[in-house]
């Protein structure tokens, strides 16, 4: 897959850097510079200016022969996506005054795990759009990368749910602490199993282990009880989206294994369902932290309205990433698929091997009958 570029990309990036710098200046003029979002903004804009300067030097030919500068430019370009997302999350936290009511560990856990699910969904979406229904270019099944995300999420959930940042002021374990911590342990253990089962597997041969963990976690969240009714309902929506995610993954694996999806340039329509439910699960998880629930109660927003808002945000996110892929296709053209049909060589080889084996067995039986 080639890098897509345009002759005006240096000017566009320079304009984006200037807009970011003007945002910092306006915040400083209005006296809103002393908050986490503004402090992170200086770092993000500094990285953007460095990336823009490298782009200008490479475009003008000053560092054209430097492979180290080109590698640094591509690395910073990839990290800009992560920096921009972290900036948006910190901006929402700062604007709504979240993670500051004595629930810092729980808030960080929700946002970190939800972000991991959201990024995993967008990774699968972009991979399917670029490489087709069976992403052979990834060299391993989709569940391998999902297992990596589950290991990360499990570690974060295990060590951040109970008094990790000394935010609750007590060492007593509640039923919520026990359940959320054990969910982190189960995700870590299941992620290790999925990682092992897909380590040497072909992208066509997938495993249902992550789907089983999604379903089990979703059921536990559906029956999970909180001290606030609003919190229980938001956790119910998160659990329902996880169950739908697990069921859709199992259906996708079954249809792929049955040969329903073969050599296609675009993924089948049902393959977008796991991506959507994974994106929705991440948003529901981020939106069900304690401070956000208290904000909804004070704003008199019910769970139905809040769920529709998060689903709308999920649709907008998928629209944005699909538009980015279409924009890439417009610049560089779609990459040609490099995988072969699902059962052309393998199934014929198995049939020929089985026919040879049956012929050999019949000849042996005939010779033994003649001797008798």
Short mmCIF file of C-alpha atoms in Angstrom, two decimals:
data_model
loop_
_atom_site.label_atom_id
_atom_site.label_comp_id
_atom_site.label_asym_id
_atom_site.label_seq_id
_atom_site.Cartn_x
_atom_site.Cartn_y
_atom_site.Cartn_z
CA UNK A 1 0.00 0.00 0.00
CA UNK A 2 1.51 3.29 -1.07
CA UNK A 3 1.52 6.62 0.73
CA UNK A 4 -1.03 9.08 -0.68
CA UNK A 5 -0.03 12.72 -0.97
CA UNK A 6 -1.06 15.88 -2.75
CA UNK A 7 0.92 18.83 -4.04
CA UNK A 8 -0.94 21.16 -1.65
CA UNK A 9 -0.49 18.96 1.44
CA UNK A 10 2.30 21.18 2.87
CA UNK A 11 0.10 24.28 2.73
CA UNK A 12 -2.85 22.41 4.24
CA UNK A 13 -0.72 21.15 7.11
CA UNK A 14 0.75 24.60 7.67
CA UNK A 15 -2.76 26.02 7.85
CA UNK A 16 -3.77 23.38 10.40
CA UNK A 17 -0.75 24.23 12.56
CA UNK A 18 -1.63 27.93 12.45
CA UNK A 19 -5.25 27.22 13.44
CA UNK A 20 -4.06 25.12 16.38
CA UNK A 21 -1.65 27.83 17.49
CA UNK A 22 -4.38 30.50 17.23
CA UNK A 23 -6.60 28.35 19.46
CA UNK A 24 -3.90 28.39 22.14
CA UNK A 25 -3.50 32.16 21.77
CA UNK A 26 -7.25 32.82 22.08
CA UNK A 27 -7.42 30.63 25.16
CA UNK A 28 -4.53 32.55 26.71
CA UNK A 29 -6.17 35.93 25.93
CA UNK A 30 -9.44 34.91 27.62
CA UNK A 31 -7.64 33.61 30.69
CA UNK A 32 -8.51 29.91 30.27
CA UNK A 33 -4.94 28.66 29.95
CA UNK A 34 -4.59 27.03 33.39
CA UNK A 35 -6.37 23.71 32.83
CA UNK A 36 -5.32 20.22 31.70
CA UNK A 37 -6.64 20.73 28.19
CA UNK A 38 -4.63 23.93 27.66
CA UNK A 39 -1.46 22.38 29.07
CA UNK A 40 -1.85 19.41 26.76
CA UNK A 41 -2.54 21.83 23.90
CA UNK A 42 0.96 23.27 24.14
CA UNK A 43 2.43 19.79 23.75
CA UNK A 44 0.11 18.85 20.86
CA UNK A 45 0.73 22.10 18.97
CA UNK A 46 4.49 21.79 19.51
CA UNK A 47 4.45 18.31 17.99
CA UNK A 48 2.32 19.60 15.12
CA UNK A 49 4.77 22.44 14.45
CA UNK A 50 7.71 20.00 14.43
CA UNK A 51 5.84 17.74 12.01
CA UNK A 52 4.97 20.72 9.80
CA UNK A 53 8.58 21.92 9.78
CA UNK A 54 9.78 18.45 8.72
CA UNK A 55 7.15 18.44 5.96
CA UNK A 56 8.35 21.81 4.65
CA UNK A 57 12.00 20.77 4.75
CA UNK A 58 11.23 17.54 2.88
CA UNK A 59 9.06 19.35 0.33
CA UNK A 60 11.71 22.01 -0.35
CA UNK A 61 14.37 19.32 -0.75
CA UNK A 62 16.49 20.37 2.24
CA UNK A 63 16.18 16.96 3.94
CA UNK A 64 15.09 14.97 0.93
CA UNK A 65 18.01 12.51 1.13
CA UNK A 66 17.77 11.99 4.88
CA UNK A 67 16.07 8.66 5.56
CA UNK A 68 16.03 9.45 9.28
CA UNK A 69 14.01 12.63 8.66
CA UNK A 70 11.55 10.75 6.44
CA UNK A 71 11.12 8.05 9.09
CA UNK A 72 10.57 10.69 11.78
CA UNK A 73 8.04 12.48 9.57
CA UNK A 74 6.01 9.31 9.00
CA UNK A 75 6.18 8.34 12.68
CA UNK A 76 4.99 11.76 13.84
CA UNK A 77 2.26 11.67 11.19
CA UNK A 78 0.91 8.43 12.62
CA UNK A 79 1.17 9.71 16.19
CA UNK A 80 -0.75 12.88 15.31
CA UNK A 81 -3.92 10.79 15.08
CA UNK A 82 -3.38 9.54 18.64
CA UNK A 83 -2.45 13.01 19.90
CA UNK A 84 -5.55 14.56 18.34
CA UNK A 85 -7.83 11.91 19.86
CA UNK A 86 -6.28 12.32 23.32
CA UNK A 87 -6.76 16.07 22.98
CA UNK A 88 -10.46 15.64 22.18
CA UNK A 89 -10.98 13.35 25.19
CA UNK A 90 -9.15 15.73 27.54
CA UNK A 91 -11.19 18.61 26.10
CA UNK A 92 -14.48 16.84 26.88
CA UNK A 93 -13.26 15.95 30.38
CA UNK A 94 -12.20 19.55 31.03
CA UNK A 95 -15.37 21.11 29.62
CA UNK A 96 -17.73 18.86 31.61
CA UNK A 97 -15.49 18.92 34.72
CA UNK A 98 -15.20 15.13 34.82
CA UNK A 99 -12.64 13.00 36.69
CA UNK A 100 -12.49 15.58 39.48
CA UNK A 101 -15.13 14.39 41.96
CA UNK A 102 -13.05 11.79 43.79
CA UNK A 103 -13.36 9.08 41.10
CA UNK A 104 -10.14 9.62 39.18
CA UNK A 105 -9.15 5.95 38.88
CA UNK A 106 -12.62 4.85 37.78
CA UNK A 107 -12.82 7.70 35.26
CA UNK A 108 -9.42 6.94 33.74
CA UNK A 109 -10.33 3.26 33.56
CA UNK A 110 -13.57 3.95 31.67
CA UNK A 111 -12.01 6.37 29.20
CA UNK A 112 -8.91 4.23 28.58
CA UNK A 113 -10.84 1.00 28.01
CA UNK A 114 -13.52 2.69 25.94
CA UNK A 115 -10.88 4.37 23.81
CA UNK A 116 -9.19 1.01 23.22
CA UNK A 117 -12.46 -0.49 21.97
CA UNK A 118 -13.15 2.53 19.78
CA UNK A 119 -9.68 2.47 18.24
CA UNK A 120 -9.93 -1.27 17.68
CA UNK A 121 -13.22 -0.80 15.82
CA UNK A 122 -11.77 1.88 13.58
CA UNK A 123 -8.66 -0.25 12.93
CA UNK A 124 -10.84 -3.16 11.76
CA UNK A 125 -13.00 -0.83 9.65
CA UNK A 126 -10.03 0.73 7.84
CA UNK A 127 -8.35 -2.69 7.36
CA UNK A 128 -11.48 -4.19 5.81
CA UNK A 129 -12.03 -1.20 3.54
CA UNK A 130 -8.42 -1.25 2.34
CA UNK A 131 -7.75 -4.99 2.06
CA UNK A 132 -11.18 -6.57 1.61
CA UNK A 133 -13.26 -9.02 3.61
CA UNK A 134 -10.34 -11.36 4.40
CA UNK A 135 -7.46 -9.13 5.42
CA UNK A 136 -4.53 -11.34 4.45
CA UNK A 137 -2.21 -8.33 4.46
CA UNK A 138 -2.46 -8.24 8.27
CA UNK A 139 -0.84 -11.73 8.27
CA UNK A 140 -2.95 -12.84 11.25
CA UNK A 141 -6.69 -13.08 11.99
CA UNK A 142 -8.62 -10.07 13.24
CA UNK A 143 -8.97 -11.80 16.62
CA UNK A 144 -5.20 -11.61 17.12
CA UNK A 145 -5.35 -7.81 17.22
CA UNK A 146 -8.56 -7.86 19.25
CA UNK A 147 -6.79 -10.11 21.78
CA UNK A 148 -3.98 -7.56 22.05
CA UNK A 149 -6.58 -4.87 22.78
CA UNK A 150 -8.27 -7.12 25.33
CA UNK A 151 -4.97 -7.75 27.13
CA UNK A 152 -4.38 -4.00 27.32
CA UNK A 153 -7.92 -3.28 28.48
CA UNK A 154 -7.72 -6.10 31.03
CA UNK A 155 -4.53 -4.73 32.55
CA UNK A 156 -5.99 -1.23 32.77
CA UNK A 157 -9.22 -2.49 34.36
CA UNK A 158 -7.41 -4.73 36.83
CA UNK A 159 -5.23 -2.01 38.32
CA UNK A 160 -7.40 1.12 38.07
CA UNK A 161 -10.84 0.15 39.39
CA UNK A 162 -10.03 -0.08 43.12
CA UNK A 163 -8.33 2.91 44.70
CA UNK A 164 -5.41 2.93 42.27
CA UNK A 165 -4.98 6.72 42.47
CA UNK A 166 -6.12 6.91 46.14
CA UNK A 167 -9.25 8.72 44.97
CA UNK A 168 -11.87 6.89 47.01
CA UNK A 169 -10.22 7.41 50.38
CA UNK A 170 -10.93 3.85 51.57
CA UNK A 171 -9.38 0.43 51.24
CA UNK A 172 -12.66 -1.47 51.45
CA UNK A 173 -13.67 -3.54 48.45
CA UNK A 174 -17.23 -3.14 47.20
CA UNK A 175 -19.08 -5.53 44.92
CA UNK A 176 -18.45 -3.06 42.06
CA UNK A 177 -14.72 -3.11 42.68
CA UNK A 178 -14.67 -6.90 42.74
CA UNK A 179 -16.73 -7.28 39.58
CA UNK A 180 -14.86 -4.68 37.53
CA UNK A 181 -11.48 -6.00 38.66
CA UNK A 182 -12.43 -9.58 37.80
CA UNK A 183 -13.70 -8.41 34.41
CA UNK A 184 -10.22 -7.01 33.82
CA UNK A 185 -8.68 -10.33 34.88
CA UNK A 186 -10.98 -12.30 32.57
CA UNK A 187 -10.21 -10.00 29.63
CA UNK A 188 -6.49 -10.40 30.27
CA UNK A 189 -6.72 -14.19 30.53
CA UNK A 190 -9.03 -14.52 27.53
CA UNK A 191 -6.83 -12.18 25.52
CA UNK A 192 -3.84 -14.41 26.23
CA UNK A 193 -5.80 -17.45 25.02
CA UNK A 194 -6.94 -15.68 21.86
CA UNK A 195 -3.39 -14.46 21.24
CA UNK A 196 -2.03 -17.99 21.54
CA UNK A 197 -4.70 -19.52 19.28
CA UNK A 198 -4.14 -16.97 16.50
CA UNK A 199 -0.36 -16.53 16.75
CA UNK A 200 0.43 -18.78 13.77
CA UNK A 201 -3.02 -18.83 12.15
CA UNK A 202 -3.91 -17.71 8.65
CA UNK A 203 -6.26 -14.68 8.50
CA UNK A 204 -9.06 -16.96 7.27
CA UNK A 205 -8.90 -19.23 10.35
CA UNK A 206 -10.41 -17.24 13.19
CA UNK A 207 -11.32 -18.03 16.79
CA UNK A 208 -14.49 -17.28 18.79
CA UNK A 209 -12.64 -16.67 22.09
CA UNK A 210 -12.95 -12.83 22.07
CA UNK A 211 -16.63 -13.13 21.12
CA UNK A 212 -17.27 -15.44 24.10
CA UNK A 213 -15.59 -12.95 26.43
CA UNK A 214 -17.66 -10.10 24.98
CA UNK A 215 -20.89 -12.03 25.57
CA UNK A 216 -19.94 -13.04 29.13
CA UNK A 217 -18.92 -9.48 30.02
CA UNK A 218 -22.09 -8.09 28.46
CA UNK A 219 -24.30 -10.41 30.49
CA UNK A 220 -22.48 -9.43 33.69
CA UNK A 221 -22.99 -5.75 32.85
CA UNK A 222 -26.68 -6.28 32.09
CA UNK A 223 -27.31 -7.81 35.53
CA UNK A 224 -24.84 -5.42 37.19
CA UNK A 225 -26.44 -3.26 39.89
CA UNK A 226 -25.23 0.21 40.84
CA UNK A 227 -26.28 2.48 43.69
CA UNK A 228 -27.77 4.90 41.14
CA UNK A 229 -30.55 3.81 38.78
CA UNK A 230 -29.11 5.95 35.98
CA UNK A 231 -25.74 4.25 36.34
CA UNK A 232 -27.35 0.80 36.21
CA UNK A 233 -29.18 1.73 33.00
CA UNK A 234 -26.07 3.06 31.28
CA UNK A 235 -24.21 -0.12 32.24
CA UNK A 236 -27.16 -2.10 30.85
CA UNK A 237 -26.76 -0.36 27.49
CA UNK A 238 -23.03 -1.06 27.55
CA UNK A 239 -23.68 -4.74 28.31
CA UNK A 240 -26.32 -5.02 25.57
CA UNK A 241 -23.90 -3.60 23.00
CA UNK A 242 -21.22 -6.08 24.14
CA UNK A 243 -23.63 -9.02 23.74
CA UNK A 244 -24.56 -7.82 20.25
CA UNK A 245 -20.85 -7.47 19.49
CA UNK A 246 -20.09 -11.04 20.55
CA UNK A 247 -23.06 -12.52 18.68
CA UNK A 248 -22.22 -10.61 15.50
CA UNK A 249 -18.60 -11.77 15.71
CA UNK A 250 -19.70 -15.42 16.01
CA UNK A 251 -22.04 -15.01 13.02
CA UNK A 252 -19.24 -13.43 10.99
CA UNK A 253 -16.80 -16.23 11.87
CA UNK A 254 -19.41 -18.85 10.97
CA UNK A 255 -20.19 -17.27 7.60
CA UNK A 256 -16.51 -16.85 6.76
CA UNK A 257 -15.73 -20.45 7.72
CA UNK A 258 -18.63 -21.74 5.61
CA UNK A 259 -17.16 -20.11 2.50
CA UNK A 260 -19.95 -17.54 2.13
CA UNK A 261 -17.34 -14.77 1.77
CA UNK A 262 -14.63 -15.55 -0.75
CA UNK A 263 -12.49 -13.34 -2.96
CA UNK A 264 -14.10 -9.90 -2.68
CA UNK A 265 -12.74 -6.41 -3.06
CA UNK A 266 -15.14 -5.04 -0.44
CA UNK A 267 -16.29 -6.61 2.85
CA UNK A 268 -19.73 -8.16 3.05
CA UNK A 269 -22.49 -6.00 4.60
CA UNK A 270 -22.78 -8.12 7.76
CA UNK A 271 -19.08 -7.52 8.52
CA UNK A 272 -19.85 -3.93 9.43
CA UNK A 273 -22.05 -5.05 12.35
CA UNK A 274 -19.17 -6.07 14.68
CA UNK A 275 -17.40 -2.81 13.88
CA UNK A 276 -20.48 -0.77 14.74
CA UNK A 277 -21.18 -2.62 18.00
CA UNK A 278 -17.52 -2.38 19.06
CA UNK A 279 -17.59 1.36 18.43
CA UNK A 280 -20.87 1.66 20.34
CA UNK A 281 -19.47 -0.41 23.23
CA UNK A 282 -16.48 1.90 23.55
CA UNK A 283 -18.68 5.00 23.59
CA UNK A 284 -21.11 3.50 26.11
CA UNK A 285 -18.20 2.48 28.34
CA UNK A 286 -16.67 5.96 28.26
CA UNK A 287 -20.07 7.51 28.87
CA UNK A 288 -20.96 5.38 31.91
CA UNK A 289 -18.32 6.70 34.32
CA UNK A 290 -19.49 8.02 37.66
CA UNK A 291 -19.00 11.73 37.05
CA UNK A 292 -20.78 11.56 33.69
CA UNK A 293 -23.76 9.81 35.28
CA UNK A 294 -23.97 12.53 37.94
CA UNK A 295 -23.82 15.17 35.20
CA UNK A 296 -26.72 13.49 33.37
CA UNK A 297 -28.80 13.33 36.56
CA UNK A 298 -28.20 17.02 37.29
CA UNK A 299 -29.05 17.90 33.67
CA UNK A 300 -32.26 15.78 33.82
CA UNK A 301 -31.30 13.66 30.81
CA UNK A 302 -32.79 10.15 30.70
CA UNK A 303 -30.98 7.05 29.48
CA UNK A 304 -32.99 6.86 26.23
CA UNK A 305 -31.92 10.33 25.13
CA UNK A 306 -28.35 9.68 26.21
CA UNK A 307 -28.23 6.37 24.32
CA UNK A 308 -29.47 8.00 21.13
CA UNK A 309 -26.82 10.69 21.54
CA UNK A 310 -24.04 8.11 21.86
CA UNK A 311 -25.38 6.08 18.92
CA UNK A 312 -25.44 9.24 16.82
CA UNK A 313 -21.83 9.87 17.79
CA UNK A 314 -21.04 6.29 16.74
CA UNK A 315 -22.58 6.85 13.32
CA UNK A 316 -20.64 10.11 12.93
CA UNK A 317 -17.37 8.36 13.86
CA UNK A 318 -17.92 5.58 11.31
CA UNK A 319 -18.90 8.16 8.68
CA UNK A 320 -15.70 10.09 9.34
CA UNK A 321 -13.40 7.09 8.98
CA UNK A 322 -15.22 5.82 5.89
CA UNK A 323 -14.81 9.29 4.40
CA UNK A 324 -11.07 9.17 5.17
CA UNK A 325 -10.76 5.84 3.35
CA UNK A 326 -12.70 7.19 0.37
CA UNK A 327 -10.42 10.23 0.35
CA UNK A 328 -7.39 7.94 0.31
CA UNK A 329 -8.89 6.00 -2.61
CA UNK A 330 -9.38 9.28 -4.48
CA UNK A 331 -5.70 10.16 -4.01
CA UNK A 332 -3.93 6.82 -4.42
CA UNK A 333 -6.57 4.46 -5.78
CA UNK A 334 -7.76 1.27 -4.06
CA UNK A 335 -5.03 -1.33 -3.47
CA UNK A 336 -5.35 -4.53 -5.43
CA UNK A 337 -6.36 -7.58 -3.35
CA UNK A 338 -3.52 -10.04 -2.78
CA UNK A 339 -5.45 -13.01 -1.46
CA UNK A 340 -6.78 -16.00 -3.38
CA UNK A 341 -10.26 -17.54 -3.13
CA UNK A 342 -11.14 -19.35 0.03
CA UNK A 343 -11.28 -22.93 -1.23
CA UNK A 344 -9.70 -23.21 -4.68
CA UNK A 345 -6.38 -24.86 -3.80
CA UNK A 346 -6.90 -26.08 -0.26
CA UNK A 347 -10.19 -27.88 -0.79
CA UNK A 348 -9.01 -29.48 -4.05
CA UNK A 349 -5.83 -30.63 -2.32
CA UNK A 350 -7.80 -32.14 0.54
CA UNK A 351 -10.18 -33.89 -1.88
CA UNK A 352 -7.31 -35.34 -3.91
CA UNK A 353 -5.54 -36.50 -0.76
CA UNK A 354 -8.69 -38.15 0.57
CA UNK A 355 -9.39 -39.84 -2.79
CA UNK A 356 -5.83 -41.18 -2.95
CA UNK A 357 -6.13 -42.49 0.60
CA UNK A 358 -9.45 -44.24 -0.12
CA UNK A 359 -8.02 -45.79 -3.32
CA UNK A 360 -5.00 -47.09 -1.39
CA UNK A 361 -7.24 -48.61 1.29
CA UNK A 362 -9.44 -50.32 -1.34
CA UNK A 363 -6.40 -51.80 -3.11
CA UNK A 364 -5.09 -53.15 0.21
CA UNK A 365 -8.47 -54.75 0.99
CA UNK A 366 -8.62 -56.35 -2.47
CA UNK A 367 -5.13 -57.82 -2.17
CA UNK A 368 -5.88 -59.24 1.29
CA UNK A 369 -9.09 -60.83 -0.06
CA UNK A 370 -7.18 -62.47 -2.94
CA UNK A 371 -4.62 -63.89 -0.50
CA UNK A 372 -7.40 -65.28 1.63
#
